[in-house]
Tab-separated table of C-alpha atoms in Angstrom:
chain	number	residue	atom	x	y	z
H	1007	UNK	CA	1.517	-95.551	74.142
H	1008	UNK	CA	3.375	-95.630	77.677
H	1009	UNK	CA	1.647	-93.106	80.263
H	1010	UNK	CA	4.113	-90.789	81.789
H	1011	UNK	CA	2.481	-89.438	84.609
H	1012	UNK	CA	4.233	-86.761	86.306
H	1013	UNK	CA	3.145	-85.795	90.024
H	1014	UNK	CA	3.653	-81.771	91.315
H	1015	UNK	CA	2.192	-79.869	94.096
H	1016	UNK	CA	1.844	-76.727	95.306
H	1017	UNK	CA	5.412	-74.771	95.530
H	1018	UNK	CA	6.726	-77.316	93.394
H	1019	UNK	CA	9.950	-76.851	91.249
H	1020	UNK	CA	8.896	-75.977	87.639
H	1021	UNK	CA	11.389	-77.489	86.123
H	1022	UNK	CA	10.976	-80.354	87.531
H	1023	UNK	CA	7.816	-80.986	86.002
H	1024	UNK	CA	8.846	-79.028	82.562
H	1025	UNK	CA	12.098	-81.092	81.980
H	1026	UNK	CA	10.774	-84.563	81.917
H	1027	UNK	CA	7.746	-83.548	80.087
H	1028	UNK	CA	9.747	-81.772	77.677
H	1029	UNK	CA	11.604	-85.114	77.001
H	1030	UNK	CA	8.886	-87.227	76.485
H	1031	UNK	CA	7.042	-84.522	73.945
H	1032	UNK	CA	10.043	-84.038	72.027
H	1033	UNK	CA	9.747	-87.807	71.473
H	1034	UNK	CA	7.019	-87.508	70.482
H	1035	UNK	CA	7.667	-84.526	68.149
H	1036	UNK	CA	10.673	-87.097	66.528
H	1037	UNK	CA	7.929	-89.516	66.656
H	1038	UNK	CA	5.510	-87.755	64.828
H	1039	UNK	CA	8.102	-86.530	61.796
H	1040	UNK	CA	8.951	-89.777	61.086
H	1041	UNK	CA	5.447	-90.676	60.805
H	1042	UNK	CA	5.379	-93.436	63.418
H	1043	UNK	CA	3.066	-93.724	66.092
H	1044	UNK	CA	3.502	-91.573	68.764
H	1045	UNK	CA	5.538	-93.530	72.210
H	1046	UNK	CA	4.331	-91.552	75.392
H	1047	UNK	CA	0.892	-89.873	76.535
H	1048	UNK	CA	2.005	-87.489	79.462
H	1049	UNK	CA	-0.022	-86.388	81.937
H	1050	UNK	CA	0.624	-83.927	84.761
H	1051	UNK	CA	-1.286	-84.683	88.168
H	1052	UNK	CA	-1.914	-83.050	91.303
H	1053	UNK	CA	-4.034	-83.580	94.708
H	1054	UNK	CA	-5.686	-79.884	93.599
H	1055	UNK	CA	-5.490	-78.029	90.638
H	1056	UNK	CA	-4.197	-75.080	89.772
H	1057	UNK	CA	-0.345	-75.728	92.243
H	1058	UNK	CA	1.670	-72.257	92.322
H	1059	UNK	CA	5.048	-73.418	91.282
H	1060	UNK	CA	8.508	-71.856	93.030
H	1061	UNK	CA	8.848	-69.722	90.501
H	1062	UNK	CA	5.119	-68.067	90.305
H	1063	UNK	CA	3.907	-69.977	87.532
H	1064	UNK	CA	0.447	-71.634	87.870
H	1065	UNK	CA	0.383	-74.727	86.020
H	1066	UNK	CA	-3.294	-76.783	85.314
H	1067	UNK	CA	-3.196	-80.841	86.461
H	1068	UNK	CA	-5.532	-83.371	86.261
H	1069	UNK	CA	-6.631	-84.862	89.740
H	1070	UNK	CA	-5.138	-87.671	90.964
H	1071	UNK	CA	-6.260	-90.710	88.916
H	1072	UNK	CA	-7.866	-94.398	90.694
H	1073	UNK	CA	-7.436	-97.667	89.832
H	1074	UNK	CA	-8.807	-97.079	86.343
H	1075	UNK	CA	-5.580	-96.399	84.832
H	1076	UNK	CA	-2.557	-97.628	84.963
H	1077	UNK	CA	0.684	-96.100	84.402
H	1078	UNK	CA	3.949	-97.488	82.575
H	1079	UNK	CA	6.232	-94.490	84.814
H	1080	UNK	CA	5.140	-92.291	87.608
H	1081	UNK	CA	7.318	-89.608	88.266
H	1082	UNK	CA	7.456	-87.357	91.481
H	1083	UNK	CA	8.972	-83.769	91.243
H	1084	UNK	CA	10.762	-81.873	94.220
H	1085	UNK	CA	10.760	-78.406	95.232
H	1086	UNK	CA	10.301	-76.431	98.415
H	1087	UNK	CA	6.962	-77.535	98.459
H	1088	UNK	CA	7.682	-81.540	98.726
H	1089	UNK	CA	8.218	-81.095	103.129
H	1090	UNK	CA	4.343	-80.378	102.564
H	1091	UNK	CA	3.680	-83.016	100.637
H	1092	UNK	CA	5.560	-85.376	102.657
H	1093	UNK	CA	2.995	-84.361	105.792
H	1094	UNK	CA	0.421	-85.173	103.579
H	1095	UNK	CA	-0.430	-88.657	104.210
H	1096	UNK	CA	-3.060	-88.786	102.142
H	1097	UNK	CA	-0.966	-88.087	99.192
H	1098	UNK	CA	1.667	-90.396	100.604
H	1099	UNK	CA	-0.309	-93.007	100.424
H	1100	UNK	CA	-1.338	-92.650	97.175
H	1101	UNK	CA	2.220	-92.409	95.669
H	1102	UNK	CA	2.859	-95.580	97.580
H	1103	UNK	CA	-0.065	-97.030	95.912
H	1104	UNK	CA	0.668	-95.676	92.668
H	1105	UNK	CA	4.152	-96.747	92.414
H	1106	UNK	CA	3.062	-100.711	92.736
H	1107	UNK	CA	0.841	-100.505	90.109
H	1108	UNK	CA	3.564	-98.596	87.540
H	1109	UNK	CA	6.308	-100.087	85.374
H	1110	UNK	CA	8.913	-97.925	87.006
H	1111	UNK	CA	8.884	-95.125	89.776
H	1112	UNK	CA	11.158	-91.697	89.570
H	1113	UNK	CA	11.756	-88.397	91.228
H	1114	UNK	CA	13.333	-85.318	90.383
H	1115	UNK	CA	15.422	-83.551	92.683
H	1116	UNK	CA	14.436	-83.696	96.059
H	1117	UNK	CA	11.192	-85.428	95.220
H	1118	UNK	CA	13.235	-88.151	96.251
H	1119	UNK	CA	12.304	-87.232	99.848
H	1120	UNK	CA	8.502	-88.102	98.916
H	1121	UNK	CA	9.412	-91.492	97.649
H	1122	UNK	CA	11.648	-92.185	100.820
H	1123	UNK	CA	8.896	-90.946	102.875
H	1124	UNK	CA	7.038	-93.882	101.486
H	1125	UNK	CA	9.586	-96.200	102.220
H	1126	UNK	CA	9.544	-97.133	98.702
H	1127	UNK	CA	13.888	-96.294	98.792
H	1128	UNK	CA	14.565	-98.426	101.564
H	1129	UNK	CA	17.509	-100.379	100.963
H	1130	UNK	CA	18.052	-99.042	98.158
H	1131	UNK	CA	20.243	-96.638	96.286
H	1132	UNK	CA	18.839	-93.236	95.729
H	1133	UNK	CA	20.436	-89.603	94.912
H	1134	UNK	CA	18.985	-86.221	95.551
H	1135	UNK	CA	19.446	-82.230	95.047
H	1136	UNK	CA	23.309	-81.583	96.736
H	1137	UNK	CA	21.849	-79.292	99.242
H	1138	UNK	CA	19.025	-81.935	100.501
H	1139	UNK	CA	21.493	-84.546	100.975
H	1140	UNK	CA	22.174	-84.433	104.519
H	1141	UNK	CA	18.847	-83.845	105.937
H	1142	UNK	CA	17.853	-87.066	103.507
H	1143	UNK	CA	19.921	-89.007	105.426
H	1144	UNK	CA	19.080	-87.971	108.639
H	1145	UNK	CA	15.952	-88.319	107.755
H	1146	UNK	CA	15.893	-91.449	105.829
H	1147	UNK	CA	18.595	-93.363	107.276
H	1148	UNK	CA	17.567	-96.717	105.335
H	1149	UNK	CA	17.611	-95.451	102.394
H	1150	UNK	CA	21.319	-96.234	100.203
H	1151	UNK	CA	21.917	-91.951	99.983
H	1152	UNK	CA	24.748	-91.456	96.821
H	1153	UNK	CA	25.223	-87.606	96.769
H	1154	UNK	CA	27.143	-87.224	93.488
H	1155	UNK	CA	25.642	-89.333	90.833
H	1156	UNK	CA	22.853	-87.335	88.018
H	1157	UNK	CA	20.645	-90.290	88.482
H	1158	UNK	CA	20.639	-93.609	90.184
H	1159	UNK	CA	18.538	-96.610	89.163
H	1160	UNK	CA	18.082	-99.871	91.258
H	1161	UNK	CA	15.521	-102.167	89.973
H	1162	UNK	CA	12.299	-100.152	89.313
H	1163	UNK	CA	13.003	-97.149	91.152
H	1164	UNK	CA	14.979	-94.234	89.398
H	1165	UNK	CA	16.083	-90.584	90.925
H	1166	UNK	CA	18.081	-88.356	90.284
H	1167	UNK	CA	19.633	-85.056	91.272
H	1168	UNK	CA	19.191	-81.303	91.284
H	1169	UNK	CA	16.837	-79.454	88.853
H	1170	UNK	CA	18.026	-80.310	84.907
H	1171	UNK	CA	19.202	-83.788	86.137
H	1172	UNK	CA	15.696	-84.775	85.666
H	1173	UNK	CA	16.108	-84.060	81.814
H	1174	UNK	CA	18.787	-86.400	82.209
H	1175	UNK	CA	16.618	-89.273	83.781
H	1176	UNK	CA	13.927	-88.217	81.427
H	1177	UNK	CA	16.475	-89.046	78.528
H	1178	UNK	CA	17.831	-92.521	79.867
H	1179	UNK	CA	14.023	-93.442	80.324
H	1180	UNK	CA	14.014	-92.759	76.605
H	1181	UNK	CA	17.156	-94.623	76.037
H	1182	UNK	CA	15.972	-97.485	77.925
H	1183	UNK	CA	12.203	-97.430	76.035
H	1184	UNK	CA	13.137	-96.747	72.603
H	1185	UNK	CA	16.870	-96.743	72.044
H	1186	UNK	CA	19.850	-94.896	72.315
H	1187	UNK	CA	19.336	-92.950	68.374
H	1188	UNK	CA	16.024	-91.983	69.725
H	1189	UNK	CA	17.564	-90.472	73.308
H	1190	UNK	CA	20.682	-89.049	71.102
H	1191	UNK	CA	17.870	-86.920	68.707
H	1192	UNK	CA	15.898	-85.653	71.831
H	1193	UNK	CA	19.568	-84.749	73.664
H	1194	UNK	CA	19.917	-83.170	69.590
H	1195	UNK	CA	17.045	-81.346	69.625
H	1196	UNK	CA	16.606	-80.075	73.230
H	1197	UNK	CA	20.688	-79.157	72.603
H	1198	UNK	CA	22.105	-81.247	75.872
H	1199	UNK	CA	23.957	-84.144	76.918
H	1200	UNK	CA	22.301	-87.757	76.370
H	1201	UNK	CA	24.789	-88.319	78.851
H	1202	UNK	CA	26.359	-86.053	81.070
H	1203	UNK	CA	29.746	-86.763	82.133
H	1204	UNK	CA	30.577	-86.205	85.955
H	1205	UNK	CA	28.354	-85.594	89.083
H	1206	UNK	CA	26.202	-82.790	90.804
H	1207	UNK	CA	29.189	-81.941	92.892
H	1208	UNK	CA	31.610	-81.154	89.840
H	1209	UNK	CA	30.465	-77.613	89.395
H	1210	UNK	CA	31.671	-75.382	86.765
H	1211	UNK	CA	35.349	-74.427	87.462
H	1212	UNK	CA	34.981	-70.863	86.881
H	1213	UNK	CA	31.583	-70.241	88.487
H	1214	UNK	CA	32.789	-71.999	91.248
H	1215	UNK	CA	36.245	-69.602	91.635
H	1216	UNK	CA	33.776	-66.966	91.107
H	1217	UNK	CA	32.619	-67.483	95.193
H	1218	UNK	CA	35.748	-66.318	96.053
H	1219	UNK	CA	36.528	-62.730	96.640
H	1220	UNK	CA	36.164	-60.282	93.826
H	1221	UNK	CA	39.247	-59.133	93.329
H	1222	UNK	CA	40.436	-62.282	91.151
H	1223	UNK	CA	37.260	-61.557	89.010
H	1224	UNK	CA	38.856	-59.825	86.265
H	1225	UNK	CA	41.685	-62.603	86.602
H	1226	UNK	CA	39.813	-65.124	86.283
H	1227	UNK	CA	38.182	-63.784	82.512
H	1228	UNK	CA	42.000	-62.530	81.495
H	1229	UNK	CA	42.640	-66.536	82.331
H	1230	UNK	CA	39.753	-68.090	79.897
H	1231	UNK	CA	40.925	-65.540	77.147
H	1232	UNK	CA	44.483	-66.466	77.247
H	1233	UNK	CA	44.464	-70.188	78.295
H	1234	UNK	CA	46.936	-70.931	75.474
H	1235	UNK	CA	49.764	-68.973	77.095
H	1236	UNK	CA	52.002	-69.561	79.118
H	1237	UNK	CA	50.506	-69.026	82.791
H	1238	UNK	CA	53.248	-68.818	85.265
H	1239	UNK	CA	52.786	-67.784	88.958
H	1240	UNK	CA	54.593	-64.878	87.942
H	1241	UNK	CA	52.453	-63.675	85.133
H	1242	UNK	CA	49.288	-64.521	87.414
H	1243	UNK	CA	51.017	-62.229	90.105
H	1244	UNK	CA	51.800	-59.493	87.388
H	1245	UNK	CA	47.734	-59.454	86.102
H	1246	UNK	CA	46.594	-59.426	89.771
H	1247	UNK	CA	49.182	-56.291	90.754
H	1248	UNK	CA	50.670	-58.157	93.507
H	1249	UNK	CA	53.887	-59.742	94.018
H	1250	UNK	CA	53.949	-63.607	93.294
H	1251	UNK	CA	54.544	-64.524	97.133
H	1252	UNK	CA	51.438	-62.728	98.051
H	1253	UNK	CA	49.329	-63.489	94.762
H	1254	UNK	CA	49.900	-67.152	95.923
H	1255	UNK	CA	49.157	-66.944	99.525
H	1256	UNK	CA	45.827	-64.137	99.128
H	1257	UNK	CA	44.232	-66.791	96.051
H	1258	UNK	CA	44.963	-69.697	97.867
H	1259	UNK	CA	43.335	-68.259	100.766
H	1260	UNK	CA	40.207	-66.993	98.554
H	1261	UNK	CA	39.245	-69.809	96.471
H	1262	UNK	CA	40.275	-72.386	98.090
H	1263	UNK	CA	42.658	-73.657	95.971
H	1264	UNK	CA	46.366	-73.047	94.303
H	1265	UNK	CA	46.690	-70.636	91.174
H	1266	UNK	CA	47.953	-73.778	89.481
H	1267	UNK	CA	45.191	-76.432	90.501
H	1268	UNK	CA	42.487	-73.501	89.037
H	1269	UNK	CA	44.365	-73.015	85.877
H	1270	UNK	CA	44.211	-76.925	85.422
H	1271	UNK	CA	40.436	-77.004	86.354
H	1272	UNK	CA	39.969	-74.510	83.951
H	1273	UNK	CA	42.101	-75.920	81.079
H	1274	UNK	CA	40.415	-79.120	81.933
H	1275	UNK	CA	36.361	-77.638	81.898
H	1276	UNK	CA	37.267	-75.746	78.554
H	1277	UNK	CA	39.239	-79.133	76.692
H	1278	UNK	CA	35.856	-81.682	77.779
H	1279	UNK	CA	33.434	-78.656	75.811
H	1280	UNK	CA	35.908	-78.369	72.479
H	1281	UNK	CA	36.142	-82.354	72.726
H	1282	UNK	CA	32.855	-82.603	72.966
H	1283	UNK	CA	31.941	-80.239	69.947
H	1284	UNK	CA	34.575	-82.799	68.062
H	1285	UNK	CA	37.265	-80.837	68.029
H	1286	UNK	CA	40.902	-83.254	67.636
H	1287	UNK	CA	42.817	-83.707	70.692
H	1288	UNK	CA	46.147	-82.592	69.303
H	1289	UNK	CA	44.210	-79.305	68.257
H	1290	UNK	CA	42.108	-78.984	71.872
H	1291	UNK	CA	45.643	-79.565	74.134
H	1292	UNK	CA	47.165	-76.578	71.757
H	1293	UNK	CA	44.099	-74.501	72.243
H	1294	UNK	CA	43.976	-74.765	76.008
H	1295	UNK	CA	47.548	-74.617	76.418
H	1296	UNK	CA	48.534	-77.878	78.075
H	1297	UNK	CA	51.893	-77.949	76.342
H	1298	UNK	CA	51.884	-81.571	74.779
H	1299	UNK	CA	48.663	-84.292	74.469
H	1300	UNK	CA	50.816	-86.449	76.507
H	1301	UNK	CA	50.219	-83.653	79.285
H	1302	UNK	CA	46.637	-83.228	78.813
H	1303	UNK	CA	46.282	-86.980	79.320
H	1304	UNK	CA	47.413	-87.228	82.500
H	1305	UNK	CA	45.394	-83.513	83.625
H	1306	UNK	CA	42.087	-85.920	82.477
H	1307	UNK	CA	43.326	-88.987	83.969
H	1308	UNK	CA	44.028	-87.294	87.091
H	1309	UNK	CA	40.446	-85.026	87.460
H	1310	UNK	CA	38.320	-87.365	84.835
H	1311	UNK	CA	39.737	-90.638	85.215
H	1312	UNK	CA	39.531	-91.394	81.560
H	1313	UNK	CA	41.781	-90.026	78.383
H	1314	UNK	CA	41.244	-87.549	76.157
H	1315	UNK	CA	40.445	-89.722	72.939
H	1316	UNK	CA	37.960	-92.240	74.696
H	1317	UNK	CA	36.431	-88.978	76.152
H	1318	UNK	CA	35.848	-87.241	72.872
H	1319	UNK	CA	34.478	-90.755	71.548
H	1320	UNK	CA	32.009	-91.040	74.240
H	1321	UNK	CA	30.695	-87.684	74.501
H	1322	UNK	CA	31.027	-85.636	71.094
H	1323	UNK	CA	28.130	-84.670	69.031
């Protein structure tokens, strides 16, 4: 059995600790059905026992462990809590001391700022939560700081990005351990990506129009229900009650981009999630009104940097 030991602390970010684990036990679970022996003990650890997570949930850890075991991954979680934990050099030390004796070394989120703090990421590449980044690098400024990628790996040392990316580094532990069919049934089961495309920065198109003003709201759901019209400027301008000149200018100023750069990112967001539920690409570009495939292939090429088909082949359940 490999020990997944999984490090947390007081104000720590649940999930953070939940993913992974979650990972690793529905391995097991896929483990056990198959009647093979089970592939990971977990065990969640802390300096003191209970640690108040972020979101109010107590959670129950074993104390740090010594010398007397030895661990195949150790992985560090983030939350508001990990500044504290990064003051405590007590517990610095130990994750320092910890991390030569495992297999491998991770963090979730910005637990990454633990493991820099040890200066176990210098001179190397590392990734963190989006909104961490800059203080990281500030802070850390030999450390190799990617902001977009889910997860980064060089050599022994894996992290990864915001919150559920560390289901996603949970998962290509898997992969890497036991296979890709055994990561593709836990993705399966847990109903995610084994791999998700894109980076930490490519946010949902329409949540992220949704942090413009309010007025484009109602707009903005007329546009998902009707993306295989025909969406001029001028029938935007109509829905919105204003006059296409100033529909252009007032949602350009708003969300930051042009009506017909949104419609794209949304035609785009909604094509990857049919393609990846294995729908055909001729039927897909009809559904989300690109016109022709020949169109749609150059929307992906443009935002994705890959075509349609060879996306739907990597990424469709």
């Amino acid at each position: 059995m490999r020990r997944i030991e999984i490090l947390t602390f007081d104000q720590a970010q649940l999930l953070d600790v939940a993913g992974p684990l979650q990972v690793f036990a529905s391995a097991n679970d896929l483990a056990a059905a198959k009647g093979i022996a089970l592939p990971y003990q977990m065990v969640v650890m802390a300096e003191k026992t209970p640690v108040l997570t972020t979101s109010g949930l107590e959670l129950t850890a074993v104390p740090l462990p010594g010398n007397e075991s030895i661990p195949d991954t150790l992985i560090v979680a983030g939350g508001r809590g990990v500044n504290a934990a990064c003051e405590n050099v007590t517990l610095v030390k130990w994750v320092k001391d910890r991390a030569k004796l495992a297999g491998r070394t991770a963090s979730v989120c910005s637990g990454a700022l633990l493991l820099a703090e040890t200066g176990l990421l210098n001179g190397k590449r590392a990734v963190t939560h989006w909104q961490r980044c800059d203080e990281f690098a500030k802070r850390y400024p030999l450390v190799l700081l990617d902001p977009d990628p889910i997860f980064v790996q060089d050599g022994n040392i894996w992290t990864s990005a915001g919150v559920t990316a560390g289901i996603d580094l949970a998962l290509a532990l898997v992969e890497a351990d036991l296979g890709r069919d055994m990561a593709l049934a836990v993705a399966r089961q847990l109903v995610v990506f084994l791999k998700r495309p894109g980076g930490q920065t490519q946010f949902s198109a329409a949540l992220t129009l949704q942090e413009g003003d309010r007025h484009f709201d109602r707009l903005h759901g007329w546009i998902m229900e009707n993306l295989s019209k025909t969406l001029s400027l001028e029938v935007l301008a109509e829905q919105a009650c204003m006059s296409p000149r100033s529909f252009s200018r007032h949602y350009r100023q708003k969300t930051g981009r042009t009506p017909a750069r949104a419609i794209e990112d949304i035609r785009i967001e909604t094509a990857r999630r049919l393609l990846e539920e294995g729908l055909t690409v001729a039927r897909v570009s009809r559904r989300c009104g690109f016109g022709s495939e020949e169109t749609m292939r150059r929307a992906f090429m443009r935002s994705l940097g890959t075509n349609p088909q060879t996306y739907r082949q990597r990424f469709s359940v």
